[in-house]
CSV table of C-alpha atoms and ligand atoms in Angstrom, one decimal:
chain,number,residue,atom,x,y,z
A,1,MET,CA,6.5,-15.1,-14.1
A,2,GLN,CA,8.4,-11.9,-13.8
A,3,ASN,CA,8.6,-10.0,-10.6
A,4,ILE,CA,8.5,-6.2,-10.9
A,5,LEU,CA,9.5,-5.7,-7.2
A,6,GLU,CA,11.6,-7.8,-4.9
A,7,ILE,CA,12.2,-6.9,-1.3
A,8,GLU,CA,15.1,-8.9,0.3
A,9,ASN,CA,15.9,-9.1,4.0
A,10,LEU,CA,14.7,-5.6,4.8
A,11,ASN,CA,15.4,-4.3,8.3
A,12,LEU,CA,14.2,-0.8,9.2
A,13,SER,CA,14.5,0.9,12.5
A,14,PHE,CA,13.6,4.1,14.2
A,15,LEU,CA,15.8,6.2,16.4
A,16,ILE,CA,13.7,7.3,19.4
A,17,ASP,CA,15.4,9.2,22.2
A,18,ASN,CA,18.7,7.9,21.0
A,19,LYS,CA,17.6,4.3,21.1
A,20,LYS,CA,17.1,2.1,18.2
A,21,PHE,CA,13.8,0.2,17.7
A,22,ASN,CA,13.0,-2.2,14.9
A,23,CYS,CA,10.0,-1.5,12.8
A,24,ILE,CA,10.5,-3.8,9.8
A,25,LYS,CA,12.2,-7.2,10.5
A,26,ASN,CA,14.0,-9.5,8.1
A,27,LEU,CA,11.2,-8.9,5.5
A,28,ASN,CA,11.2,-10.8,2.2
A,29,LEU,CA,8.5,-10.2,-0.3
A,30,THR,CA,8.1,-10.4,-4.1
A,31,PHE,CA,5.5,-8.8,-6.4
A,32,GLU,CA,4.6,-10.4,-9.7
A,33,LYS,CA,4.1,-8.0,-12.6
A,34,GLY,CA,0.6,-7.3,-13.8
A,35,LYS,CA,-1.2,-8.2,-10.6
A,36,MET,CA,-3.0,-6.4,-7.8
A,37,HIS,CA,-1.2,-7.3,-4.6
A,38,GLY,CA,-2.9,-6.6,-1.2
A,39,ILE,CA,-1.0,-5.9,2.0
A,40,VAL,CA,-3.2,-6.1,5.1
A,41,GLY,CA,-2.7,-5.4,8.8
A,42,GLU,CA,-4.1,-3.2,11.5
A,43,SER,CA,-2.8,0.3,12.0
A,44,GLY,CA,0.8,0.4,13.3
A,45,CYS,CA,1.9,-2.8,11.6
A,46,GLY,CA,4.4,-1.1,9.4
A,47,LYS,CA,2.6,-1.1,6.0
A,48,THR,CA,3.3,2.6,5.3
A,49,MET,CA,6.9,2.4,6.3
A,50,LEU,CA,7.4,-0.7,4.1
A,51,MET,CA,6.1,1.2,1.1
A,52,SER,CA,7.9,4.4,2.1
A,53,SER,CA,11.1,2.4,1.9
A,54,VAL,CA,10.2,1.5,-1.7
A,55,LEU,CA,9.4,5.1,-2.6
A,56,GLY,CA,12.4,6.5,-0.7
A,57,ILE,CA,10.3,8.9,1.4
A,58,LEU,CA,11.1,7.8,4.9
A,59,PRO,CA,10.9,10.0,8.0
A,60,ASN,CA,14.2,11.5,9.1
A,61,ASN,CA,14.6,9.3,12.1
A,62,ALA,CA,14.1,6.1,10.1
A,63,HIS,CA,17.1,4.0,9.1
A,64,ILE,CA,17.3,1.1,6.7
A,65,ASP,CA,19.8,-1.3,8.4
A,66,THR,CA,20.0,-4.0,5.8
A,67,GLY,CA,18.2,-5.1,2.7
A,68,LYS,CA,17.7,-4.8,-1.0
A,69,ILE,CA,14.7,-3.4,-2.9
A,70,LEU,CA,14.9,-4.5,-6.5
A,71,PHE,CA,12.7,-2.7,-9.0
A,72,ASN,CA,13.0,-4.6,-12.3
A,73,GLY,CA,16.3,-5.9,-11.0
A,74,GLU,CA,17.7,-2.5,-10.0
A,75,ASN,CA,18.4,-2.0,-6.3
A,76,LEU,CA,16.6,1.2,-5.2
A,77,LEU,CA,18.6,1.2,-1.9
A,78,ASP,CA,22.0,1.3,-3.7
A,79,SER,CA,23.4,4.7,-3.1
A,80,ASN,CA,24.3,4.9,-6.8
A,81,THR,CA,20.7,4.4,-7.9
A,82,ASN,CA,19.1,7.7,-8.9
A,83,LEU,CA,15.8,7.6,-7.1
A,84,ILE,CA,14.5,10.5,-9.1
A,85,LYS,CA,14.4,8.2,-12.1
A,86,PHE,CA,11.9,6.0,-10.3
A,87,ARG,CA,9.8,8.0,-7.9
A,88,GLY,CA,6.7,9.4,-9.6
A,89,ARG,CA,7.9,8.1,-13.0
A,90,LYS,CA,8.1,4.4,-12.8
A,91,ILE,CA,6.6,4.0,-9.4
A,92,ALA,CA,3.6,6.2,-8.6
A,93,TYR,CA,2.0,6.7,-5.2
A,94,ILE,CA,-1.6,7.2,-4.3
A,95,PRO,CA,-1.9,8.3,-0.6
A,96,GLN,CA,-4.8,8.0,1.8
A,97,ASP,CA,-5.4,11.7,1.8
A,98,PRO,CA,-5.2,13.1,-1.8
A,99,MET,CA,-4.7,16.6,-0.4
A,100,THR,CA,-1.2,15.6,0.7
A,101,SER,CA,-0.3,15.2,-3.0
A,102,LEU,CA,-2.2,18.2,-4.4
A,103,ASN,CA,-1.1,21.7,-4.1
A,104,PRO,CA,-4.1,23.8,-2.8
A,105,LEU,CA,-2.7,26.9,-4.6
A,106,TYR,CA,-2.8,25.6,-8.1
A,107,THR,CA,-5.7,24.5,-10.4
A,108,ILE,CA,-6.0,20.9,-11.4
A,109,GLU,CA,-4.9,21.8,-14.9
A,110,ASN,CA,-1.7,23.4,-13.7
A,111,GLN,CA,-0.8,20.4,-11.6
A,112,LEU,CA,-1.5,17.9,-14.3
A,113,LEU,CA,0.3,19.9,-17.0
A,114,GLU,CA,3.4,19.7,-14.9
A,115,VAL,CA,3.3,15.9,-15.1
A,116,VAL,CA,2.4,15.6,-18.8
A,117,ASN,CA,4.7,18.3,-19.9
A,118,LEU,CA,7.8,17.5,-17.9
A,119,ASP,CA,10.1,18.6,-20.6
A,120,GLY,CA,7.9,21.5,-21.6
A,121,LYS,CA,8.0,20.5,-25.3
A,122,LYS,CA,4.4,19.5,-25.9
A,123,PRO,CA,2.1,22.2,-27.3
A,124,LEU,CA,-0.4,23.3,-24.7
A,125,ASP,CA,-3.5,22.1,-26.6
A,126,GLU,CA,-2.1,18.6,-27.1
A,127,ALA,CA,-1.1,18.3,-23.4
A,128,ARG,CA,-4.5,19.5,-22.4
A,129,GLU,CA,-6.2,16.9,-24.6
A,130,ILE,CA,-4.1,14.1,-23.0
A,131,ILE,CA,-5.2,15.3,-19.5
A,132,ILE,CA,-8.9,15.5,-20.4
A,133,GLN,CA,-8.8,12.0,-21.8
A,134,LYS,CA,-7.2,10.6,-18.6
A,135,LEU,CA,-9.6,12.4,-16.4
A,136,GLU,CA,-12.5,10.9,-18.4
A,137,GLU,CA,-10.9,7.5,-18.0
A,138,VAL,CA,-11.0,7.8,-14.3
A,139,GLY,CA,-14.6,8.8,-14.3
A,140,ILE,CA,-14.5,12.6,-14.0
A,141,GLN,CA,-17.4,14.2,-15.8
A,142,ASN,CA,-17.1,17.6,-17.5
A,143,ALA,CA,-13.4,17.1,-17.3
A,144,LYS,CA,-12.7,20.2,-19.4
A,145,GLU,CA,-14.5,22.5,-16.9
A,146,ARG,CA,-13.0,20.6,-13.9
A,147,LEU,CA,-9.5,21.6,-15.1
A,148,LYS,CA,-10.1,25.1,-13.8
A,149,SER,CA,-11.0,23.9,-10.3
A,150,TYR,CA,-8.8,24.2,-7.3
A,151,PRO,CA,-8.5,21.0,-5.1
A,152,HIS,CA,-10.7,22.4,-2.3
A,153,GLU,CA,-13.6,22.8,-4.8
A,154,LEU,CA,-13.7,19.1,-5.4
A,155,SER,CA,-15.1,16.2,-3.4
A,156,GLY,CA,-12.7,13.7,-1.7
A,157,GLY,CA,-13.6,11.0,-4.3
A,158,MET,CA,-12.9,13.4,-7.2
A,159,ARG,CA,-9.6,14.4,-5.7
A,160,GLN,CA,-8.6,10.7,-5.4
A,161,ARG,CA,-9.6,10.2,-9.1
A,162,ILE,CA,-7.3,13.1,-10.0
A,163,ILE,CA,-4.4,11.6,-8.1
A,164,ILE,CA,-5.0,8.3,-10.0
A,165,ALA,CA,-5.1,10.2,-13.3
A,166,MET,CA,-1.9,11.8,-12.3
A,167,ALA,CA,-0.3,8.4,-11.6
A,168,LEU,CA,-1.4,7.2,-15.0
A,169,LEU,CA,-0.1,10.3,-16.7
A,170,THR,CA,3.4,9.6,-15.4
A,171,GLY,CA,3.3,6.3,-17.2
A,172,ALA,CA,4.3,4.5,-14.0
A,173,GLU,CA,4.5,0.7,-14.2
A,174,LEU,CA,4.0,0.2,-10.5
A,175,ILE,CA,1.3,2.0,-8.5
A,176,ILE,CA,1.4,1.9,-4.7
A,177,ALA,CA,-2.0,2.9,-3.2
A,178,ASP,CA,-1.8,3.3,0.6
A,179,GLU,CA,-5.4,3.1,2.0
A,180,PRO,CA,-6.7,5.0,-1.1
A,181,THR,CA,-10.4,4.6,-0.2
A,182,THR,CA,-10.2,4.8,3.6
A,183,ALA,CA,-11.4,8.4,3.7
A,184,LEU,CA,-14.3,7.8,1.2
A,185,ASP,CA,-17.8,6.5,1.6
A,186,VAL,CA,-18.5,3.0,0.4
A,187,THR,CA,-20.1,3.7,-2.9
A,188,ILE,CA,-17.2,5.9,-4.0
A,189,GLN,CA,-14.8,3.3,-2.5
A,190,ALA,CA,-16.2,0.7,-4.9
A,191,GLN,CA,-15.9,3.0,-7.9
A,192,ILE,CA,-12.3,3.8,-7.1
A,193,MET,CA,-11.5,0.1,-6.6
A,194,GLU,CA,-13.0,-0.7,-10.0
A,195,ILE,CA,-10.8,2.0,-11.6
A,196,LEU,CA,-7.8,0.3,-10.0
A,197,VAL,CA,-8.8,-3.1,-11.4
A,198,ARG,CA,-9.1,-1.6,-14.8
A,199,ILE,CA,-5.6,-0.1,-14.5
A,200,LYS,CA,-4.3,-3.5,-13.5
A,201,ASN,CA,-6.0,-5.1,-16.5
A,202,SER,CA,-4.2,-2.7,-18.7
A,203,GLY,CA,-0.9,-4.3,-17.6
A,204,LYS,CA,0.2,-2.3,-14.6
A,205,THR,CA,1.1,-3.7,-11.2
A,206,ILE,CA,-0.7,-2.4,-8.2
A,207,ILE,CA,0.1,-2.7,-4.5
A,208,LEU,CA,-2.9,-2.0,-2.4
A,209,ILE,CA,-2.3,-1.3,1.3
A,210,THR,CA,-5.4,-1.6,3.4
A,211,HIS,CA,-6.7,-2.6,6.8
A,212,ASN,CA,-10.0,-3.6,5.1
A,213,LEU,CA,-10.0,-7.3,4.3
A,214,ALA,CA,-13.2,-7.0,2.4
A,215,LEU,CA,-11.4,-5.2,-0.4
A,216,ILE,CA,-8.9,-8.0,-0.6
A,217,TRP,CA,-11.6,-10.6,-1.1
A,218,GLN,CA,-13.3,-8.6,-3.8
A,219,TYR,CA,-10.5,-7.0,-5.9
A,220,VAL,CA,-7.1,-8.3,-5.2
A,221,ASP,CA,-5.0,-11.2,-6.6
A,222,THR,CA,-2.5,-11.9,-3.8
A,223,ALA,CA,-2.8,-11.2,-0.1
A,224,THR,CA,0.0,-10.5,2.3
A,225,ILE,CA,-0.8,-10.3,6.0
A,226,MET,CA,1.5,-8.1,8.0
A,227,TYR,CA,1.9,-7.9,11.8
A,228,LEU,CA,4.4,-5.7,13.6
A,229,GLY,CA,6.9,-5.4,10.8
A,230,GLU,CA,6.8,-9.0,9.7
A,231,ILE,CA,4.9,-11.0,7.0
A,232,VAL,CA,2.9,-13.6,8.9
A,233,GLU,CA,1.0,-15.1,6.0
A,234,ARG,CA,0.9,-15.0,2.2
A,235,ASN,CA,-1.5,-16.6,-0.3
A,236,SER,CA,-3.7,-15.9,-3.3
A,237,ALA,CA,-6.5,-13.7,-2.1
A,238,LYS,CA,-9.1,-16.4,-2.6
A,239,GLY,CA,-6.8,-19.1,-1.0
A,240,LEU,CA,-6.4,-16.9,2.1
A,241,PHE,CA,-10.1,-16.8,2.7
A,242,LYS,CA,-10.6,-20.4,1.9
A,243,ASN,CA,-7.9,-21.7,4.1
A,244,PRO,CA,-6.5,-19.1,6.5
A,245,GLN,CA,-3.6,-20.5,8.6
A,246,HIS,CA,-2.2,-17.8,10.9
A,247,PRO,CA,-4.3,-17.0,14.0
A,248,TYR,CA,-4.0,-13.3,13.1
A,249,THR,CA,-5.4,-14.0,9.6
A,250,LYS,CA,-8.2,-16.0,11.1
A,251,ALA,CA,-9.0,-13.3,13.6
A,252,LEU,CA,-9.0,-10.6,10.9
A,253,ILE,CA,-11.4,-12.7,8.8
A,254,GLN,CA,-13.7,-13.0,11.8
A,255,THR,CA,-14.0,-9.3,12.1
A,256,LEU,CA,-15.7,-9.1,8.6
A,257,PRO,CA,-19.5,-8.6,8.8
A,258,LYS,CA,-21.4,-11.7,7.8
A,259,GLY,CA,-24.9,-10.3,7.9
A,260,THR,CA,-27.0,-7.7,9.6
A,261,GLU,CA,-28.0,-10.0,12.5
A,262,GLU,CA,-24.6,-10.9,13.8
A,263,LYS,CA,-22.7,-8.7,16.2
A,264,LEU,CA,-19.3,-7.6,14.8
A,265,LYS,CA,-16.3,-9.4,16.4
A,266,ASN,CA,-13.1,-7.7,17.2
A,267,ILE,CA,-9.6,-8.8,18.0
A,268,LYS,CA,-8.6,-8.4,21.6
A,269,GLY,CA,-5.9,-5.7,22.2
A,270,GLN,CA,-4.0,-3.9,19.6
A,271,PRO,CA,-0.6,-4.0,17.9
A,272,SER,CA,2.0,-2.9,20.5
A,273,PRO,CA,4.2,0.1,19.8
A,274,ILE,CA,7.6,-0.6,18.4
A,275,THR,CA,9.2,0.5,21.7
A,276,GLU,CA,7.7,-2.6,23.3
A,277,ILE,CA,10.0,-5.6,22.8
A,278,ILE,CA,8.1,-8.9,22.6
A,279,THR,CA,10.0,-12.2,22.8
A,280,GLY,CA,9.0,-15.2,20.7
A,281,CYS,CA,6.1,-14.7,18.3
A,282,ALA,CA,5.1,-11.0,18.1
A,283,TYR,CA,1.4,-12.0,18.0
A,284,HIS,CA,1.5,-14.3,21.0
A,285,PRO,CA,0.1,-11.8,23.6
A,286,ARG,CA,-3.1,-11.6,21.5
A,287,CYS,CA,-3.2,-15.2,20.2
A,288,ASP,CA,-6.1,-17.6,21.1
A,289,PHE,CA,-3.8,-20.6,20.3
A,290,CYS,CA,-0.7,-19.5,22.2
A,291,MET,CA,1.6,-22.3,23.3
A,292,GLU,CA,4.6,-22.2,25.7
A,293,LYS,CA,7.0,-22.2,22.8
A,294,CYS,CA,5.3,-19.1,21.2
A,295,THR,CA,6.4,-16.9,24.2
A,296,THR,CA,10.1,-17.7,23.8
A,297,GLU,CA,10.9,-18.9,20.3
A,298,HIS,CA,10.4,-16.8,17.2
A,299,PRO,CA,8.6,-18.9,14.5
A,300,GLU,CA,10.1,-19.3,11.0
A,301,PHE,CA,8.2,-18.3,7.9
A,302,LYS,CA,7.6,-21.7,6.3
A,303,ASN,CA,5.2,-22.7,3.5
A,304,ASN,CA,3.7,-19.2,3.4
A,305,VAL,CA,3.0,-18.9,7.2
A,306,MET,CA,4.9,-17.8,10.3
A,307,CYS,CA,3.4,-19.8,13.1
A,308,HIS,CA,4.5,-22.6,15.5
A,309,MET,CA,1.3,-24.5,14.8
A,310,TYR,CA,2.5,-25.5,11.4
B,401,ADP,N1,8.8,8.9,12.6
B,401,ADP,C1,8.5,7.9,13.4
B,401,ADP,N2,9.2,7.8,14.5
B,401,ADP,C2,9.0,6.7,15.3
B,401,ADP,N3,8.1,5.7,15.1
B,401,ADP,C3,7.4,5.8,13.9
B,401,ADP,C4,7.6,6.9,13.0
B,401,ADP,N4,6.7,6.7,12.0
B,401,ADP,C5,6.1,5.6,12.2
B,401,ADP,N5,6.5,5.0,13.4
B,401,ADP,C6,6.0,3.8,14.0
B,401,ADP,O1,6.3,2.7,13.1
B,401,ADP,C7,5.2,1.7,13.2
B,401,ADP,C8,4.7,1.4,11.8
B,401,ADP,O2,4.0,2.6,11.3
B,401,ADP,P1,3.3,2.6,9.9
B,401,ADP,O3,4.1,2.0,8.9
B,401,ADP,O4,2.8,4.0,9.7
B,401,ADP,O5,2.0,1.6,10.2
B,401,ADP,P2,0.7,1.3,9.3
B,401,ADP,O6,0.9,2.0,8.0
B,401,ADP,O7,0.7,-0.2,9.2
B,401,ADP,O8,-0.4,1.8,10.1
B,401,ADP,C9,4.2,2.3,14.2
B,401,ADP,O9,4.4,1.7,15.4
B,401,ADP,C10,4.5,3.7,14.2
B,401,ADP,O10,4.1,4.3,15.4
B,402,MG,MG1,-0.4,3.4,7.1
């Protein structure tokens, strides 16, 4: 099977008060073409920074120390690679808050026309037809009238549909969706997820970043569990639930509601800030299975899990 994206030995750090702190550590990850890949972890685990590295949209104080990010074999981190060729054209981005990608001053039509008519050569009527068709595909009713709306006149769910339509209009092969449904209520969330599944079934590759394990179970093909800048477990989504290995994965699964009777469980503590240096396994301060070795020795990633128990 062909990989659309390969991340090799990625190290990313932040400069904070003139000191360097690691945020992503020796990370290796591949993404097979035509699948929906989930990346899960609590807030602060480095999911957004990982994807920002792929998109080339890192904050000013971030620095990529080592690594390669190969998109269809071409290294996006190579200084000779023209990122403009990829960003928004071959790789599209769906953010958590669609307002960050929409311009409040322009109508939906104007913003989508810009994407469809990059070279300005399509007749207006033709470009408009293409847009209306895409908006209908992502479930926007009365698409023709909606074109005249400004972003603030639409609901959050509708704005997210427009961002997805925009991603499709670029013809991107890879779509990175960073918590795309977190700000939406559950019924809308399910509708958006179903649109993403349809897009995947049309041959595109999707990376879904989420802290919601329930979405992984329902919609995703492969699952990657991330903790403090490292991949701690990887499996098919179904395999992960059937046979979770890493204590962090097990703890995350336990937080899922099982019925109305049971009280929700949570994981003790929270991911530490990158300024806190932890020796051994990064998860050991929160781990129910912590052994002596875990406090001093960093576990290797072997057979899809990074834990001394295996
Ligand atoms: N500009 C920045 N300067 C310093 N630290 C940052 C900056 N941006 C993010 N971080 C830190 O990097 C870590 C990973 O952040 P992020 O990738 O946003 O996590 P996630 O998306 O998993 O919630 C967090 O500890 C966060 O506080
Ligand atoms: Mg994030």
